[in-house]
Coordinates of C-alpha atoms in Angstrom, one line a residue:
X1 CA -64.6 28.0 14.1
X2 CA -64.1 31.7 12.7
X3 CA -63.3 31.3 8.3
X4 CA -60.0 32.7 9.1
X5 CA -59.1 30.1 11.2
X6 CA -59.8 27.7 9.3
X7 CA -59.1 28.3 6.2
X8 CA -55.4 28.8 7.5
X9 CA -55.8 25.3 8.8
X10 CA -56.8 24.2 5.5
X11 CA -54.3 25.7 4.0
X12 CA -51.2 24.7 6.5
X13 CA -53.0 20.8 6.3
X14 CA -52.7 21.1 1.4
X15 CA -49.2 22.3 1.4
X16 CA -48.1 20.3 4.8
X17 CA -46.8 17.5 1.9
X18 CA -44.9 19.3 0.2
X19 CA -43.5 21.2 2.1
X20 CA -42.4 17.5 3.6
X21 CA -41.1 16.9 0.0
X22 CA -39.0 20.7 -0.4
X23 CA -37.0 19.5 3.6
X24 CA -36.3 16.0 2.1
X25 CA -34.5 17.3 -0.4
X26 CA -33.9 21.0 1.3
X27 CA -32.9 20.3 4.2
X28 CA -29.4 17.8 2.8
X29 CA -28.3 20.3 1.2
X30 CA -28.1 22.6 3.6
X31 CA -26.0 19.9 5.7
X32 CA -23.8 19.6 2.9
X33 CA -23.4 23.4 2.1
X34 CA -22.3 23.8 6.3
X35 CA -19.8 21.5 6.4
X36 CA -18.2 22.8 3.7
X37 CA -17.9 25.7 4.5
X38 CA -17.2 24.9 8.0
X39 CA -14.1 22.3 6.5
X40 CA -12.7 25.1 3.8
X41 CA -12.9 27.2 7.5
X42 CA -11.5 24.8 9.2
X43 CA -8.2 24.7 6.0
X44 CA -8.2 28.7 5.8
X45 CA -6.9 28.7 9.8
X46 CA -4.4 25.8 9.3
X47 CA -3.0 27.3 6.7
X48 CA -2.2 30.5 8.6
X49 CA -1.4 28.3 11.0
X50 CA 1.2 26.9 8.8
X51 CA 2.7 29.8 7.0
X52 CA 6.2 30.0 8.7
X53 CA 6.3 26.6 9.1
X54 CA 6.0 25.9 4.8
X55 CA 8.4 29.0 4.2
X56 CA 10.9 27.6 6.8
X57 CA 11.0 23.8 5.1
X58 CA 11.6 25.7 0.8
X59 CA 14.0 28.0 2.0
X60 CA 16.0 25.0 4.0
X61 CA 15.4 23.0 1.5
X62 CA 16.0 25.7 -1.1
X63 CA 19.6 25.8 0.8
X64 CA 20.5 22.3 0.7
X65 CA 20.4 22.3 -2.7
X66 CA 22.2 24.9 -2.9
X67 CA 25.2 24.0 -0.6
X68 CA 25.3 19.8 -2.0
X69 CA 25.2 21.0 -5.9
X70 CA 28.5 23.5 -4.8
X71 CA 30.3 20.3 -3.2
X72 CA 29.5 17.7 -5.4
X73 CA 31.0 20.3 -8.4
X74 CA 33.8 19.5 -10.5
X75 CA 37.0 21.2 -13.0
X76 CA 34.3 19.2 -15.1
X77 CA 30.9 20.6 -14.7
X78 CA 27.7 20.0 -13.0
X79 CA 27.2 16.3 -10.8
X80 CA 25.3 13.9 -12.8
X81 CA 21.7 13.5 -12.9
X82 CA 19.5 10.6 -12.4
X83 CA 18.7 9.1 -15.9
X84 CA 15.0 11.5 -16.9
X85 CA 11.6 9.7 -17.3
X86 CA 10.4 11.9 -20.2
X87 CA 12.2 16.0 -20.2
X88 CA 12.6 17.0 -16.2
X89 CA 9.4 20.1 -15.3
X90 CA 9.4 22.5 -13.8
X91 CA 6.6 22.2 -10.9
X92 CA 8.4 23.1 -7.9
X93 CA 5.0 22.8 -5.2
X94 CA 5.4 21.0 -2.4
X95 CA 3.9 17.0 -2.4
X96 CA 2.6 15.1 0.6
X97 CA 3.4 11.6 1.1
X98 CA 0.5 10.4 4.1
X99 CA 2.9 7.2 5.2
X100 CA 2.3 6.6 9.3
X101 CA 4.7 3.8 8.2
X102 CA 7.1 4.7 6.1
X103 CA 10.3 2.7 7.8
X104 CA 7.9 -0.3 8.3
X105 CA 10.4 -2.2 5.6
X106 CA 7.5 -3.9 2.9
X107 CA 6.1 -4.6 -0.1
X108 CA 3.9 -1.0 0.4
X109 CA 7.1 1.0 1.7
X110 CA 8.9 -0.3 -1.8
X111 CA 5.9 2.0 -3.4
X112 CA 6.5 4.9 -1.2
X113 CA 9.7 5.1 -2.2
X114 CA 10.0 3.9 -5.7
X115 CA 7.0 6.6 -6.2
X116 CA 9.9 10.1 -4.3
X117 CA 12.3 8.8 -6.7
X118 CA 10.0 9.1 -9.5
X119 CA 8.0 12.5 -8.4
X120 CA 12.3 14.2 -8.5
X121 CA 13.1 12.8 -11.4
X122 CA 9.9 13.9 -13.1
X123 CA 9.7 17.3 -10.8
X124 CA 13.6 18.2 -9.7
X125 CA 12.4 20.7 -8.3
X126 CA 9.1 19.3 -6.0
X127 CA 9.6 19.3 -2.2
X128 CA 8.3 15.6 -0.7
X129 CA 7.3 15.9 2.4
X130 CA 6.2 12.4 4.3
X131 CA 3.6 12.8 7.0
X132 CA 6.1 9.6 9.1
X133 CA 5.1 8.7 13.0
X134 CA 8.6 6.8 13.1
X135 CA 10.4 9.7 15.4
X136 CA 12.9 6.9 16.2
X137 CA 14.5 6.9 13.5
X138 CA 16.1 10.4 11.6
X139 CA 15.9 10.5 8.2
X140 CA 19.6 10.2 6.8
X141 CA 18.8 6.9 8.4
X142 CA 16.2 6.1 6.6
X143 CA 17.3 7.0 4.3
X144 CA 20.5 4.7 4.3
X145 CA 18.0 1.8 5.6
X146 CA 16.1 2.7 2.0
X147 CA 19.8 2.6 0.1
X148 CA 20.1 -0.9 1.5
X149 CA 17.2 -2.4 1.9
X150 CA 15.5 -1.5 -1.4
X151 CA 18.3 -0.3 -3.8
X152 CA 16.8 3.1 -4.2
X153 CA 19.4 6.0 -4.2
X154 CA 17.5 9.3 -2.6
X155 CA 18.1 13.2 -3.2
X156 CA 18.3 13.6 0.6
X157 CA 18.4 17.9 -0.4
X158 CA 14.9 17.5 -1.1
X159 CA 12.9 15.2 1.3
X160 CA 11.3 17.0 4.6
X161 CA 10.3 14.3 7.0
X162 CA 7.2 15.8 9.6
X163 CA 6.5 14.1 12.7
X164 CA 2.7 12.4 13.3
X165 CA 2.3 12.4 17.5
X166 CA -1.1 10.9 16.5
X167 CA -0.5 7.4 15.1
X168 CA -1.2 5.2 18.5
X169 CA -4.7 6.4 17.1
X170 CA -4.6 3.8 13.6
X171 CA -2.9 1.0 16.2
X172 CA -5.9 -2.1 15.4
X173 CA -4.9 -2.1 19.8
X174 CA -6.1 1.0 20.5
X175 CA -9.3 -0.4 18.6
X176 CA -10.4 -4.1 19.9
X177 CA -13.9 -3.8 19.1
X178 CA -15.6 -1.8 16.1
X179 CA -11.5 -2.1 14.0
X180 CA -12.6 -1.1 10.7
X181 CA -14.6 2.3 12.1
X182 CA -12.1 3.2 14.7
X183 CA -9.0 3.3 12.8
X184 CA -10.8 4.9 9.4
X185 CA -11.9 7.5 12.9
X186 CA -8.4 7.9 14.3
X187 CA -6.6 7.7 10.3
X188 CA -8.6 11.1 11.0
X189 CA -7.2 12.4 14.2
X190 CA -3.4 11.7 12.4
X191 CA -4.4 13.8 8.9
X192 CA -5.4 16.9 10.8
X193 CA -2.5 16.3 12.6
X194 CA -0.6 16.2 10.5
X195 CA -2.1 19.6 7.8
X196 CA -0.9 21.1 11.4
X197 CA 2.4 20.5 10.5
X198 CA 2.1 21.5 6.6
X199 CA -1.0 22.1 3.7
X200 CA 0.9 20.6 0.7
X201 CA 0.5 21.4 -2.5
X202 CA -0.2 18.3 -3.8
X203 CA -1.6 15.0 -1.4
X204 CA -0.7 12.4 -1.4
X205 CA -2.2 9.0 0.8
X206 CA 0.1 5.4 0.2
X207 CA -1.2 3.9 2.8
X208 CA -4.9 2.8 2.8
X209 CA -6.0 6.0 5.0
X210 CA -9.3 7.0 2.9
X211 CA -10.5 8.9 5.6
X212 CA -7.4 11.1 5.4
X213 CA -8.1 11.8 1.9
X214 CA -11.7 13.4 2.7
X215 CA -10.6 14.8 5.1
X216 CA -8.2 16.3 2.8
X217 CA -10.3 17.3 -0.2
X218 CA -12.7 18.7 2.4
X219 CA -10.7 21.2 4.2
X220 CA -8.6 22.3 1.4
X221 CA -11.0 21.4 -1.7
X222 CA -8.0 23.4 -4.2
X223 CA -5.5 20.1 -2.7
X224 CA -5.9 17.1 -5.0
X225 CA -5.3 14.9 -3.2
X226 CA -4.4 11.3 -4.7
X227 CA -4.3 7.9 -3.7
X228 CA -3.0 4.9 -4.8
X229 CA -4.6 1.8 -2.7
X230 CA -3.0 -1.6 -1.6
X231 CA -6.3 -3.3 -0.7
X232 CA -9.4 -2.2 -0.3
X233 CA -10.3 -1.8 3.7
X234 CA -13.6 -3.9 3.2
X235 CA -14.5 -5.3 0.1
X236 CA -17.3 -7.8 -1.4
X237 CA -14.3 -10.9 -1.1
X238 CA -14.8 -9.7 3.3
X239 CA -19.1 -8.8 2.7
X240 CA -19.3 -12.0 1.6
X241 CA -16.9 -14.5 4.0
X242 CA -19.1 -13.3 6.6
X243 CA -21.6 -16.3 4.7
X244 CA -19.9 -19.7 6.0
X245 CA -22.3 -21.0 3.1
X246 CA -20.8 -18.4 0.8
X247 CA -18.4 -19.8 -1.6
X248 CA -15.4 -17.6 0.2
X249 CA -17.4 -18.7 3.9
X250 CA -14.4 -20.4 4.5
X251 CA -11.6 -17.5 4.5
X252 CA -10.1 -15.0 6.1
X253 CA -9.8 -14.0 9.8
X254 CA -13.8 -12.7 9.8
X255 CA -14.6 -16.7 7.9
X256 CA -17.9 -17.3 8.9
X257 CA -18.5 -15.0 11.8
X258 CA -22.0 -13.5 9.8
X259 CA -25.0 -15.7 11.9
X260 CA -26.7 -15.3 14.4
X261 CA -27.1 -12.1 16.1
X262 CA -24.2 -10.4 16.7
X263 CA -23.3 -12.2 12.8
X264 CA -26.2 -9.9 11.5
X265 CA -25.3 -6.9 13.5
X266 CA -21.6 -6.9 12.5
X267 CA -23.8 -7.2 8.6
X268 CA -24.7 -5.1 9.0
X269 CA -22.0 -2.8 10.5
X270 CA -20.0 -3.6 8.3
X271 CA -22.6 -3.0 5.1
X272 CA -23.0 0.7 6.4
X273 CA -19.3 1.9 6.2
X274 CA -18.9 0.3 3.6
X275 CA -21.1 3.2 1.9
X276 CA -19.0 5.2 4.3
X277 CA -15.5 4.2 2.0
X278 CA -17.9 5.2 -0.7
X279 CA -18.4 8.4 0.3
X280 CA -14.3 8.3 1.4
X281 CA -13.1 7.2 -2.3
X282 CA -15.1 9.7 -4.4
X283 CA -13.5 12.5 -3.2
X284 CA -10.7 11.3 -4.4
X285 CA -9.1 13.1 -8.1
X286 CA -5.9 10.7 -9.0
X287 CA -6.3 6.9 -7.9
X288 CA -4.2 3.9 -8.1
X289 CA -4.7 0.0 -7.6
X290 CA -1.8 -2.3 -7.3
X291 CA -3.8 -4.8 -9.5
X292 CA -6.9 -6.7 -11.8
X293 CA -8.7 -7.2 -8.3
X294 CA -7.9 -4.4 -6.1
X295 CA -9.0 -2.9 -9.0
X296 CA -11.7 -5.3 -9.2
X297 CA -12.9 -3.9 -6.0
X298 CA -12.5 -0.5 -5.6
X299 CA -14.3 -0.1 -9.1
X300 CA -17.0 -2.0 -7.2
X301 CA -17.3 0.3 -3.6
X302 CA -16.1 3.9 -4.3
X303 CA -17.2 3.5 -8.8
X304 CA -20.9 4.2 -8.2
X305 CA -20.4 8.0 -6.3
X306 CA -17.3 8.6 -8.3
X307 CA -19.5 8.4 -11.7
X308 CA -22.4 10.6 -9.9
X309 CA -20.0 13.5 -9.2
X310 CA -18.5 13.8 -12.5
X311 CA -14.2 12.3 -11.3
X312 CA -12.7 12.5 -14.7
X313 CA -9.6 10.4 -14.2
X314 CA -11.4 7.0 -13.8
X315 CA -9.3 4.1 -10.9
X316 CA -5.8 3.0 -12.7
X317 CA -3.7 -0.4 -12.7
X318 CA -0.2 0.6 -11.4
X319 CA 0.9 -2.6 -10.7
X320 CA 4.0 -1.9 -7.8
X321 CA 7.5 -1.5 -8.1
X322 CA 9.4 -5.0 -7.9
X323 CA 13.5 -5.5 -8.0
X324 CA 13.3 -7.2 -11.6
X325 CA 16.7 -5.9 -12.6
X326 CA 18.6 -5.7 -10.1
X327 CA 17.6 -9.2 -9.3
X328 CA 18.2 -10.7 -12.7
X329 CA 21.3 -9.2 -13.1
X330 CA 22.4 -10.6 -9.8
X331 CA 21.1 -14.0 -10.1
X332 CA 21.5 -16.2 -13.5
X333 CA 19.3 -18.9 -14.4
X334 CA 21.1 -21.8 -16.7
X335 CA 21.9 -25.4 -15.7
X336 CA 24.9 -24.8 -14.0
X337 CA 23.7 -22.1 -11.9
X338 CA 21.0 -25.0 -10.8
X339 CA 23.6 -27.1 -9.1
X340 CA 24.2 -23.8 -7.0
X341 CA 20.5 -23.9 -5.5
X342 CA 19.8 -25.7 -2.3
X343 CA 16.0 -27.3 -1.4
X344 CA 14.8 -23.9 0.5
X345 CA 11.2 -23.5 0.1
X346 CA 11.2 -18.6 1.2
X347 CA 8.7 -17.0 2.0
X348 CA 8.9 -13.6 2.4
X349 CA 6.5 -11.8 3.7
X350 CA 5.5 -9.2 6.2
X351 CA 4.9 -10.1 10.2
X352 CA 0.5 -10.1 10.0
X353 CA -2.5 -12.0 10.6
X354 CA -3.1 -11.8 6.8
X355 CA -0.7 -13.6 5.8
X356 CA -1.4 -16.8 7.3
X357 CA 2.0 -18.1 8.2
X358 CA 0.2 -20.8 10.0
X359 CA -1.0 -22.1 7.0
X360 CA 2.3 -22.5 5.2
X361 CA 3.8 -24.4 8.6
X362 CA 1.0 -26.8 8.4
X363 CA 1.6 -27.6 5.0
X364 CA 5.0 -28.0 5.3
X365 CA 5.1 -29.9 8.2
X366 CA 3.0 -31.9 6.9
X367 CA 5.2 -32.3 3.2
X368 CA 8.5 -33.1 5.5
X369 CA 6.3 -35.5 7.3
X370 CA 5.5 -37.0 3.7
X371 CA 9.0 -39.0 3.6
X372 CA 9.0 -38.9 -0.1
X373 CA 12.6 -38.3 -2.2
X374 CA 11.2 -35.3 -2.4
X375 CA 10.9 -33.6 1.0
X376 CA 14.3 -35.2 2.0
X377 CA 16.7 -32.5 3.3
X378 CA 13.9 -29.4 2.6
X379 CA 14.5 -25.7 4.4
X380 CA 11.6 -23.6 5.0
X381 CA 12.4 -19.7 5.6
X382 CA 10.4 -17.8 7.1
X383 CA 11.5 -13.9 5.9
X384 CA 9.9 -10.2 6.3
X385 CA 10.4 -7.3 9.1
X386 CA 9.7 -6.8 12.4
X387 CA 7.5 -3.7 12.6
X388 CA 6.8 -3.4 16.7
X389 CA 6.1 -5.1 19.5
X390 CA 2.5 -7.6 18.1
X391 CA 4.6 -8.5 15.3
X392 CA 7.3 -9.6 17.8
X393 CA 4.3 -11.5 19.6
X394 CA 3.1 -13.0 16.3
X395 CA 7.0 -14.5 15.3
X396 CA 7.6 -15.9 18.7
X397 CA 3.3 -17.7 18.7
X398 CA 5.2 -19.5 15.5
X399 CA 8.3 -20.3 16.9
X400 CA 5.5 -22.2 19.1
X401 CA 3.9 -23.9 16.4
X402 CA 7.3 -24.2 14.5
X403 CA 7.8 -26.7 18.3
X404 CA 4.0 -28.1 18.5
X405 CA 5.0 -29.6 14.6
X406 CA 8.2 -30.8 15.1
X407 CA 10.2 -28.5 12.6
X408 CA 12.2 -26.4 14.1
X409 CA 15.4 -28.2 12.9
X410 CA 14.1 -27.5 9.2
X411 CA 12.3 -23.8 9.5
X412 CA 14.6 -21.2 9.7
X413 CA 13.4 -16.9 10.8
X414 CA 15.1 -14.4 9.1
X415 CA 14.2 -11.0 10.6
X416 CA 14.3 -7.6 9.6
X417 CA 17.5 -8.4 6.7
X418 CA 19.2 -6.2 4.4
X419 CA 19.0 -6.4 0.5
X420 CA 22.3 -8.5 -0.4
X421 CA 21.1 -11.0 2.5
X422 CA 17.3 -11.7 0.3
X423 CA 19.3 -11.8 -2.7
X424 CA 21.5 -14.2 -1.4
X425 CA 18.1 -16.0 -0.4
X426 CA 16.7 -16.1 -3.4
X427 CA 19.7 -17.2 -5.2
X428 CA 20.4 -20.3 -3.5
X429 CA 16.8 -21.1 -2.7
X430 CA 14.5 -24.1 -4.8
X431 CA 10.4 -22.5 -4.6
X432 CA 8.9 -19.4 -2.9
X433 CA 5.7 -19.4 -1.1
X434 CA 2.5 -17.2 -0.4
X435 CA -0.4 -18.1 1.1
X436 CA -2.1 -15.8 2.1
X437 CA -6.0 -15.5 1.0
X438 CA -6.5 -12.5 -1.3
X439 CA -2.6 -10.9 -1.3
X440 CA -3.7 -7.5 -3.3
X441 CA -0.7 -7.9 -5.0
X442 CA 2.6 -9.6 -4.0
X443 CA 5.4 -8.2 -4.8
X444 CA 7.6 -11.0 -3.2
X445 CA 6.2 -13.9 -5.5
X446 CA 7.6 -11.0 -8.4
X447 CA 11.4 -11.5 -6.4
X448 CA 10.2 -15.1 -6.7
X449 CA 9.7 -15.4 -10.8
X450 CA 12.8 -12.7 -11.2
X451 CA 14.6 -15.2 -9.2
X452 CA 13.6 -17.9 -10.8
X453 CA 11.9 -19.5 -8.2
X454 CA 9.2 -22.1 -8.6
X455 CA 6.1 -20.4 -7.0
X456 CA 3.1 -21.7 -5.0
X457 CA 0.8 -19.9 -4.0
X458 CA -2.7 -19.1 -2.7
X459 CA -5.0 -19.5 -5.7
X460 CA -6.6 -16.0 -4.6
X461 CA -5.4 -12.7 -5.4
X462 CA -2.8 -10.8 -7.3
X463 CA -0.7 -14.2 -7.2
X464 CA -3.4 -15.5 -9.1
X465 CA -4.6 -13.8 -11.6
X466 CA -1.7 -10.9 -11.9
X467 CA 1.5 -12.9 -11.5
X468 CA 1.5 -16.9 -11.5
X469 CA -0.3 -16.8 -14.7
X470 CA 1.0 -18.7 -18.0
X471 CA 3.8 -17.9 -20.3
X472 CA 3.1 -18.8 -23.7
X473 CA 0.2 -21.0 -22.6
X474 CA 2.7 -23.2 -20.2
X475 CA 2.7 -23.0 -16.2
X476 CA 5.0 -20.1 -14.2
X477 CA 3.3 -21.9 -11.0
X478 CA 1.3 -24.2 -8.7
X479 CA -1.8 -22.9 -7.6
X480 CA -3.0 -24.2 -4.0
X481 CA -6.2 -23.0 -0.9
X482 CA -5.7 -25.7 1.7
X483 CA -2.7 -27.2 4.0
X484 CA -2.9 -30.5 1.3
X485 CA -2.7 -28.4 -1.6
X486 CA 1.1 -26.4 -1.2
X487 CA 2.0 -29.5 -0.1
X488 CA 1.3 -31.2 -2.9
X489 CA 2.1 -28.0 -4.4
X490 CA 6.0 -28.6 -3.6
X491 CA 6.3 -32.0 -3.8
X492 CA 4.8 -31.2 -7.3
X493 CA 7.7 -28.6 -7.4
X494 CA 10.5 -30.7 -6.3
X495 CA 9.6 -33.9 -8.5
X496 CA 9.4 -31.5 -11.7
X497 CA 11.7 -33.3 -15.0
X498 CA 13.5 -29.8 -15.8
X499 CA 13.6 -27.4 -13.7
X500 CA 15.3 -24.3 -15.6
X501 CA 12.6 -23.9 -18.6
X502 CA 9.9 -23.5 -15.9
X503 CA 12.6 -20.7 -13.9
X504 CA 12.8 -19.1 -16.8
X505 CA 9.3 -19.1 -18.2
X506 CA 9.2 -17.0 -14.8
X507 CA 11.5 -14.9 -15.1
X508 CA 10.3 -14.0 -18.8
X509 CA 7.0 -12.8 -16.5
X510 CA 8.2 -11.6 -14.4
X511 CA 9.4 -8.4 -16.6
X512 CA 6.0 -6.6 -16.2
X513 CA 6.7 -5.7 -13.0
X514 CA 9.7 -3.6 -12.8
X515 CA 10.3 -0.4 -10.8
X516 CA 11.3 1.1 -14.7
X517 CA 6.9 0.4 -15.2
X518 CA 5.7 1.2 -12.1
X519 CA 7.9 4.6 -12.4
X520 CA 7.0 5.1 -16.4
X521 CA 2.8 4.7 -15.6
X522 CA 3.2 6.2 -12.0
X523 CA 4.5 9.7 -13.5
X524 CA 1.7 9.3 -15.8
X525 CA -0.9 9.3 -13.5
X526 CA 0.6 12.3 -11.5
X527 CA 0.8 14.0 -14.9
X528 CA -3.3 13.9 -14.6
X529 CA -3.0 15.8 -10.9
X530 CA 0.6 18.7 -11.6
X531 CA -1.6 20.3 -14.3
X532 CA -4.3 20.6 -11.8
X533 CA -2.4 21.8 -8.4
X534 CA -0.9 24.5 -10.7
X535 CA -4.1 26.0 -12.5
X536 CA -5.7 26.5 -9.0
X537 CA -2.5 28.4 -8.2
X538 CA -0.9 26.8 -4.3
X539 CA 2.4 25.9 -6.0
X540 CA 5.6 27.1 -4.4
X541 CA 5.9 30.0 -6.3
X542 CA 10.0 29.8 -5.2
X543 CA 12.6 28.9 -7.7
X544 CA 15.5 28.0 -7.2
X545 CA 18.3 29.6 -8.7
X546 CA 20.1 28.2 -11.2
X547 CA 24.0 26.6 -10.7

């Protein structure tokens, strides 16, 4: 080998380790830069594509507001306005609420519409866009149901609905295997669908689609993003539940499934997904969680990466809005009113698997068959909304279980009940029950407390940590885990010598979760985001004419 070749060979061998180390660090940076560049280019394309629709929507909202003001004005002047939460501000940007199931009628939807109400009050010139997949319901019917179900009266002129065509991609039935990953990838498809309709100035997810927020930040780095997290897509409790020997190894729909080769794969898959989920959460500008339990898990999963990226705003607990004031005004608690209550055990929950209606039915059957004086004439009322065919099938299965347990004449199903019926049942019921393990919050439990019901709830999650807690050193309800413990809770609640005292403590506890408190906290958190949008210069510059 000639000297030159030998020299070159030696040099290559000598620098190879250093070149490998350099590439190890440089390649990820280059790939990240390429992805961000491609994302920004795609975002530019979507903005250009939707500019025409944006202008039309803005003009339609301005025209509708002008027409409504002229129609409502009378000889005394301008129509009355909502009671402001602080001084109304002039920001007039487009706020996109991503809530594909906005007509479901559950607690998550109450959050959505209370948030819209707060936005309309604090930023009355803002244009509200709802991205939804509920094609079968027009805006007027949707808002009418909001008023009937949640007693929230919104200004329709400032709200516009954009209908998604890709909602099937986030249905669990679409992804029989690898459901967590499949639904998350499906949310990316649905997010692209939303941005293809309109690019907002402020993007808010109120359903828990973190991957959609990550997509939004990739496409539009200057558009602030907000997450209201009801329940983490994956949590440390979920990972621990795979181990049958762990403290939570018998809880949840995947309890004890982490054994064997298939279980090991599931554990690795969930661990990898948790890492991916944390990257999405790290991209969000403002994060709100609905309970102490959710906050702890979001900080555990999202927190480290958010710190790495130096996100200025830490996740904040914003309890979801509950109709505390309306319930307290409609339902009195006194010894006299106690005579009007029936021996109803009320379960307010959507008919979803995790709500664990089966546990409550088994507990009630055990209680009913005990033949104690407390169990005599007791009835169980299952009240909830039915969103789709899957929910309808679950209700059918529950009816079959009721027959098998021989309690058909003692169980009442109330489906898609209007708010007036809910209030009536809260007024007449004796006990409120919740059987979900690690319920993220529990709006229904707050409604129990506001109405003075004696709560018997699962000894986990929000009902345990935030809601059914002591007041003045005295209990406001009972906690249970097994069917036997729930049955014992029913027995204890019906056997109290002074039920009015615990009802009054429960009502006092519920005042922490009012609609008003939610709106104040929501506005405080959004106040961190609107200035970001204003500095970015993306707010709609069209100004409404003074009337």
